[in-house]
Amino acid sequence: MFYRKRLLIISTILILLLSIVPHNLAQALDDIAGVKVDAFYTSLNENQTIQSGETAIYRLDFYASGIDGTSTEPVGLEIKLPENENGKTSLASELEDLKIADQVPVYDETTNSLKYTFDQLTAGQSYSVTLRVNTQNGIIPNGMALKTEAIFTQGDREIVRKAAQVSVTSDTQVALSKTYAYTVGYENDADHVPKVGETIVWKGKVEVPKDEFGLAFIKEGSQIVVSDTIQSGLTYVGASGEGASVRRNGSTVSLSFAAPSLVEQLAAQADPNRSNLFEKEVEIRTRANNFQGQLSNVKNKLSTSFTNISDKTIQAESNEATFTLGKGSNPSQISPNGRVLVGVNLGPKDGDGMLAGAFINNGTISGYNPTPTVPDTATLAFKMIWRAGYRGQMTRLAVMK
């Protein structure tokens, strides 16, 4: 009874083994009959990173093994190139320079790939090729990966697949400036000090500069917004800029410009006579309506915001423009308070060396004699006095003793 049970178990195991062996045997025979390829594919760029506008470099190394002389099917190699939508990338290498084992690749525009067909590869021999891909500066978003694959096949069988990639960095710079331009009515008077009630003109400029490498264009269809927050003591009069739409929200006025198209930015990038992708001037007009009885510095600056092709928000502030505001011509306005130097000239009272006007009381001089009578041998006295005084709400001058 025990013998029968053992026989049954052994029979079951043999049946299971027989069901598995044919599959494994077929796989083993396929490997023996076909080519085996060991491949290494990588980027030669430092840290596998480049700036937009630079060239990505890839190197493929491989060797063949396990070749069966009875196998007559050629070995295929397809190198899928990085995405080239809208001209983001282009093949920099000449096809003749990409020759492997005397085979020049064919470029397939439909699949954006290089294709090789090897009738014979020598077992154990090493092969290599270096591939260069140009990138278009400005249109590649920051962080985009330029992926490429090398795929070896024989007939319908994929032998091996290897991938490599290079990351691209790009960014957008912006320059923003602001100045006090002039006071309306005094356009040609550089020394004019703006007064209360006058209209002050500010000018600003926004520039998005070009760059040879690492540039990210402004996002097509977006808006470039320049804003000015009107400070306390100034009244908004108006704003303008070529092609700008003006919107006011409380004390903030914004000028919006349509971003240039991709075609326009590519043209600007290629034009050696242009230094910017985008540039606009703005003008802000304000009126000074607040005066605290003294000279005051008026300050103001601009800010800007827009989106680039990486969907990154680019923001910047200008320098702080300033001017000194003076008292207006309206006599009802309060005079500025402050100390001044008051000069007093004293002359002779008589011929004995006495001074006229020797007494000063609360700004009033007394005891003076405008026409003293003296002999030829008289001693005459003169004296000049400077004292600090102040201008108050009263019109008189008070001399500080």
XYZ file of C-alpha atoms in Angstrom:
401
model
C 0.000 0.000 0.000
C 2.829 2.337 0.888
C 4.628 1.442 -2.361
C 1.580 2.398 -4.451
C 1.270 5.806 -2.777
C 4.931 6.578 -3.514
C 4.472 5.558 -7.128
C 1.451 7.818 -7.469
C 3.339 10.833 -6.099
C 6.310 10.244 -8.404
C 4.020 9.930 -11.409
C 2.307 13.243 -10.591
C 5.655 15.052 -10.345
C 6.796 13.642 -13.704
C 3.609 14.848 -15.382
C 4.138 18.369 -14.026
C 7.755 18.434 -15.187
C 6.818 17.316 -18.674
C 4.284 20.144 -18.911
C 6.969 22.744 -18.062
C 10.010 21.498 -19.984
C 8.759 22.146 -23.535
C 8.185 25.874 -22.867
C 11.571 26.364 -21.238
C 13.233 24.322 -23.916
C 11.662 26.450 -26.669
C 12.865 29.619 -24.944
C 16.336 28.222 -24.598
C 16.436 27.215 -28.251
C 15.293 30.714 -29.259
C 18.107 32.281 -27.258
C 20.643 29.952 -28.804
C 19.415 30.603 -32.341
C 19.288 34.403 -31.982
C 21.741 37.223 -31.255
C 22.323 38.534 -27.772
C 23.389 42.178 -27.357
C 24.835 43.867 -24.297
C 24.368 47.663 -24.519
C 25.114 50.785 -22.483
C 23.442 54.110 -23.391
C 24.081 57.357 -21.499
C 24.509 61.131 -21.717
C 27.978 62.664 -21.888
C 26.805 66.103 -20.660
C 27.982 67.102 -17.201
C 25.403 66.010 -14.613
C 23.269 64.978 -17.613
C 22.011 68.591 -17.711
C 22.245 71.400 -20.268
C 20.810 74.891 -20.748
C 18.341 75.490 -23.547
C 20.264 76.373 -26.690
C 23.104 73.967 -25.857
C 23.751 70.561 -27.438
C 22.779 67.261 -25.804
C 25.331 64.474 -26.339
C 24.532 60.743 -26.074
C 26.823 57.724 -26.456
C 25.773 54.156 -27.259
C 28.199 51.259 -26.657
C 27.307 47.636 -27.407
C 28.705 44.268 -28.404
C 27.072 41.136 -29.797
C 27.284 37.626 -28.368
C 25.490 34.280 -28.661
C 25.477 34.365 -32.459
C 24.332 31.174 -34.161
C 25.701 30.636 -37.639
C 22.416 29.148 -38.788
C 20.543 32.431 -38.016
C 20.223 34.537 -41.155
C 17.897 37.290 -39.924
C 19.517 40.746 -39.740
C 19.738 42.706 -36.510
C 17.894 46.029 -36.388
C 18.750 49.062 -34.265
C 16.331 51.962 -33.868
C 17.385 55.085 -31.953
C 14.340 57.144 -31.004
C 15.364 60.802 -30.880
C 14.128 63.369 -28.300
C 10.841 65.182 -28.917
C 11.111 67.724 -31.727
C 7.634 69.265 -31.616
C 7.684 72.921 -32.753
C 11.402 72.584 -33.432
C 12.395 72.044 -29.797
C 15.249 69.779 -30.890
C 17.071 68.838 -34.087
C 19.720 66.304 -35.000
C 23.117 67.993 -34.954
C 25.168 65.029 -36.174
C 25.610 64.243 -39.862
C 24.265 60.812 -40.776
C 27.657 59.819 -42.190
C 29.222 60.531 -38.777
C 26.781 58.057 -37.151
C 28.030 55.052 -39.139
C 28.195 51.744 -37.225
C 29.818 48.648 -38.749
C 29.871 50.423 -42.119
C 26.130 51.023 -41.895
C 24.845 54.611 -42.267
C 21.493 55.120 -40.496
C 18.322 56.207 -42.227
C 16.336 59.032 -40.625
C 12.625 58.225 -40.340
C 10.772 61.539 -40.149
C 7.485 59.853 -39.213
C 8.884 58.262 -36.050
C 11.698 60.811 -35.516
C 14.219 58.011 -35.256
C 17.433 56.648 -36.748
C 17.286 53.119 -38.146
C 20.133 50.672 -38.789
C 20.073 47.195 -40.341
C 23.053 44.927 -39.663
C 23.350 41.835 -41.846
C 26.143 40.606 -39.630
C 27.638 41.593 -36.274
C 30.933 40.077 -35.153
C 30.576 38.212 -31.878
C 32.475 39.854 -29.036
C 33.332 42.973 -31.023
C 32.525 46.356 -29.475
C 30.625 49.028 -31.375
C 29.894 52.654 -30.412
C 28.315 55.824 -31.733
C 28.085 59.373 -30.363
C 24.902 61.278 -31.080
C 24.456 65.068 -30.845
C 21.081 66.809 -30.582
C 20.637 70.600 -30.765
C 18.078 72.368 -28.588
C 16.200 75.515 -29.553
C 16.827 78.277 -27.027
C 13.678 79.878 -25.622
C 10.966 77.314 -26.389
C 11.967 74.456 -24.065
C 10.324 74.585 -20.618
C 12.568 74.385 -17.577
C 13.151 70.813 -16.419
C 12.087 69.151 -19.688
C 13.757 65.756 -20.160
C 15.157 64.960 -23.616
C 14.557 61.206 -23.669
C 16.004 58.826 -26.238
C 15.934 55.035 -26.594
C 18.098 52.473 -28.406
C 16.126 49.331 -29.351
C 17.765 46.208 -30.794
C 15.565 43.689 -32.622
C 15.922 40.531 -34.721
C 12.845 39.707 -36.731
C 9.881 40.096 -34.394
C 12.001 39.586 -31.309
C 13.195 42.524 -29.202
C 16.718 41.776 -28.027
C 17.371 44.694 -25.669
C 16.162 48.240 -25.027
C 18.216 50.988 -23.361
C 17.240 54.579 -22.510
C 19.164 57.802 -21.877
C 18.086 61.371 -21.147
C 19.315 64.923 -20.629
C 17.484 67.539 -18.532
C 17.163 71.103 -19.854
C 17.173 74.227 -17.681
C 15.705 77.571 -18.766
C 14.481 80.777 -17.120
C 13.282 84.315 -17.882
C 14.808 87.591 -16.665
C 13.079 90.980 -16.512
C 14.317 94.542 -15.963
C 12.024 97.257 -14.619
C 12.899 100.919 -14.034
C 11.089 104.098 -12.976
C 11.988 107.800 -12.911
C 10.397 111.162 -12.117
C 10.209 112.652 -15.629
C 8.926 116.235 -15.301
C 6.195 118.511 -14.013
C 3.501 119.457 -16.506
C 4.157 123.019 -17.681
C 7.864 122.733 -16.846
C 8.855 120.042 -19.332
C 12.136 121.761 -20.228
C 13.021 122.997 -16.760
C 15.200 120.325 -15.175
C 15.665 122.439 -12.022
C 11.968 122.951 -11.333
C 10.835 121.760 -7.919
C 7.302 120.277 -8.147
C 4.707 122.098 -6.071
C 1.432 121.124 -4.467
C -1.353 121.160 -7.025
C 0.935 120.518 -9.999
C 0.777 117.389 -12.179
C 3.808 115.134 -11.889
C 4.753 112.733 -14.703
C 6.491 109.425 -13.901
C 7.989 107.205 -16.600
C 8.743 103.497 -16.394
C 10.194 100.836 -18.675
C 9.839 97.050 -18.654
C 12.295 94.875 -20.611
C 12.558 91.102 -21.058
C 16.121 90.567 -22.344
C 17.416 87.927 -24.734
C 20.060 85.409 -23.725
C 22.266 83.097 -25.769
C 21.583 80.095 -23.536
C 19.130 79.096 -20.813
C 16.268 81.313 -21.987
C 12.574 80.582 -21.488
C 10.225 82.644 -23.652
C 7.185 84.520 -22.371
C 4.091 82.330 -22.520
C 2.196 82.971 -25.732
C -1.305 84.365 -25.163
C -0.517 85.599 -21.634
C -0.432 89.152 -20.253
C 2.501 91.233 -19.018
C 1.171 93.440 -16.231
C 2.917 96.584 -14.934
C 1.428 97.991 -11.719
C 1.840 101.222 -9.767
C 0.522 101.776 -6.249
C -0.152 105.501 -5.798
C 1.144 106.608 -2.415
C -0.763 108.665 0.110
C -0.688 112.389 -0.670
C -0.864 111.868 -4.429
C -3.971 111.796 -6.610
C -4.093 109.540 -9.677
C -4.543 111.532 -12.893
C -3.932 109.013 -15.681
C -1.750 106.283 -17.175
C -0.762 105.230 -20.674
C 1.434 102.822 -22.600
C 1.468 101.760 -26.239
C -0.938 98.847 -26.660
C -1.790 98.736 -22.955
C -5.182 98.291 -21.368
C -5.420 100.363 -18.168
C -7.330 99.229 -15.082
C -7.562 100.915 -11.698
C -8.384 99.211 -8.414
C -8.288 101.579 -5.448
C -4.820 103.096 -5.201
C -3.320 100.589 -7.667
C -3.285 101.199 -11.407
C -2.323 98.342 -13.759
C -1.274 98.413 -17.413
C -1.613 95.070 -19.237
C 0.239 94.204 -22.448
C -0.344 91.172 -24.664
C 2.684 88.881 -24.705
C 4.440 88.598 -28.076
C 3.737 85.425 -30.052
C 6.182 82.546 -30.266
C 7.027 83.567 -33.836
C 7.681 87.171 -32.767
C 9.959 86.048 -29.940
C 11.890 83.693 -32.226
C 12.382 86.591 -34.670
C 13.578 88.871 -31.867
C 15.954 86.159 -30.645
C 17.446 85.815 -34.129
C 17.743 89.582 -34.765
C 21.289 90.771 -33.878
C 20.064 94.368 -33.657
C 17.634 93.626 -30.843
C 18.574 93.066 -27.215
C 15.099 92.315 -25.839
C 12.260 89.906 -26.517
C 9.820 92.493 -25.198
C 10.053 96.137 -24.126
C 7.463 98.786 -23.345
C 7.403 102.230 -21.748
C 4.645 103.416 -19.428
C 3.648 106.849 -18.166
C 1.876 107.562 -14.873
C 0.483 111.004 -13.986
C -0.298 112.094 -10.438
C -1.136 115.321 -8.642
C 0.292 116.304 -5.282
C -2.613 117.214 -2.991
C -1.148 116.909 0.475
C 1.372 119.242 2.062
C 2.410 119.167 5.724
C 3.942 122.629 5.895
C 7.441 121.493 5.003
C 9.493 120.107 2.134
C 8.889 116.371 1.679
C 10.311 113.536 -0.423
C 7.826 111.736 -2.633
C 8.726 108.129 -3.538
C 7.194 105.694 -5.981
C 8.051 102.411 -7.740
C 6.611 99.920 -10.225
C 6.091 96.156 -10.145
C 5.549 93.657 -12.947
C 4.272 90.108 -13.298
C 3.903 87.625 -16.158
C 4.104 83.891 -16.963
C 6.796 82.153 -19.018
C 6.563 78.971 -21.103
C 7.371 76.871 -18.033
C 4.167 78.247 -16.430
C 6.399 79.977 -13.887
C 5.285 83.391 -12.607
C 8.023 85.979 -13.137
C 7.861 89.004 -10.811
C 10.053 92.059 -10.297
C 10.073 95.531 -8.698
C 11.689 98.678 -10.051
C 14.018 101.066 -8.323
C 12.382 103.677 -6.065
C 11.951 106.936 -7.966
C 11.833 110.106 -5.850
C 11.584 113.897 -5.968
C 11.269 116.746 -3.455
C 7.863 118.395 -3.211
C 7.721 122.117 -2.412
C 5.070 124.588 -1.249
C 2.505 125.602 -3.821
C 1.784 129.177 -4.956
C -1.479 129.391 -2.982
C -0.846 131.943 -0.169
C -3.499 130.326 2.037
C -1.307 127.275 2.450
C 0.663 126.975 5.678
C 4.202 128.287 5.538
C 6.900 125.784 6.368
C 8.175 125.918 9.943
C 11.899 126.033 10.649
C 14.735 128.215 11.897
C 16.413 130.876 9.768
C 19.338 133.228 10.308
C 18.223 136.844 10.884
C 20.743 139.633 10.296
C 20.682 142.938 12.268
C 23.006 145.876 11.500
C 23.458 148.426 14.346
C 24.893 151.894 13.783
C 26.075 154.777 16.014
C 23.710 156.446 18.469
C 26.059 159.358 19.187
C 29.697 160.374 18.935
C 30.698 158.650 22.178
C 30.773 155.068 20.846
C 27.197 154.158 21.795
C 25.107 151.942 19.507
C 21.654 152.853 18.270
C 19.037 150.139 18.543
C 20.763 148.368 21.374
C 17.501 146.953 22.684
C 15.770 143.983 20.997
C 12.545 142.780 22.550
C 10.465 140.007 20.926
C 11.734 140.819 17.464
C 11.347 144.629 17.858
C 14.443 146.872 17.861
C 14.272 150.132 19.850
C 16.618 152.975 20.767
C 17.874 153.568 17.257
C 18.808 157.063 15.936
C 18.854 157.218 12.139
C 20.448 160.730 11.993
C 22.907 161.229 14.881
C 24.780 164.597 15.095
C 28.445 164.179 16.017
C 31.704 166.281 15.836
C 34.584 165.439 13.520
C 36.509 163.844 16.383
C 33.614 161.559 17.369
C 33.954 157.811 18.067
C 31.382 155.898 15.996
C 30.264 152.343 16.757
C 28.909 149.715 14.303
C 27.823 146.145 14.971
C 26.383 143.271 12.915
C 24.350 140.634 14.714
C 23.158 137.210 13.338
C 20.604 135.299 15.343
C 18.536 132.180 14.687
C 14.845 132.896 14.182
C 11.776 130.968 13.086
C 8.704 131.503 10.909
C 5.492 130.708 12.750
C 1.829 131.073 11.803
C 2.125 134.787 12.507
C 3.609 136.927 9.778
C 6.112 138.653 12.045
C 9.658 137.377 12.445
C 10.512 136.234 15.942
C 14.184 136.405 16.824
C 15.484 133.654 19.072
C 17.618 135.093 21.840
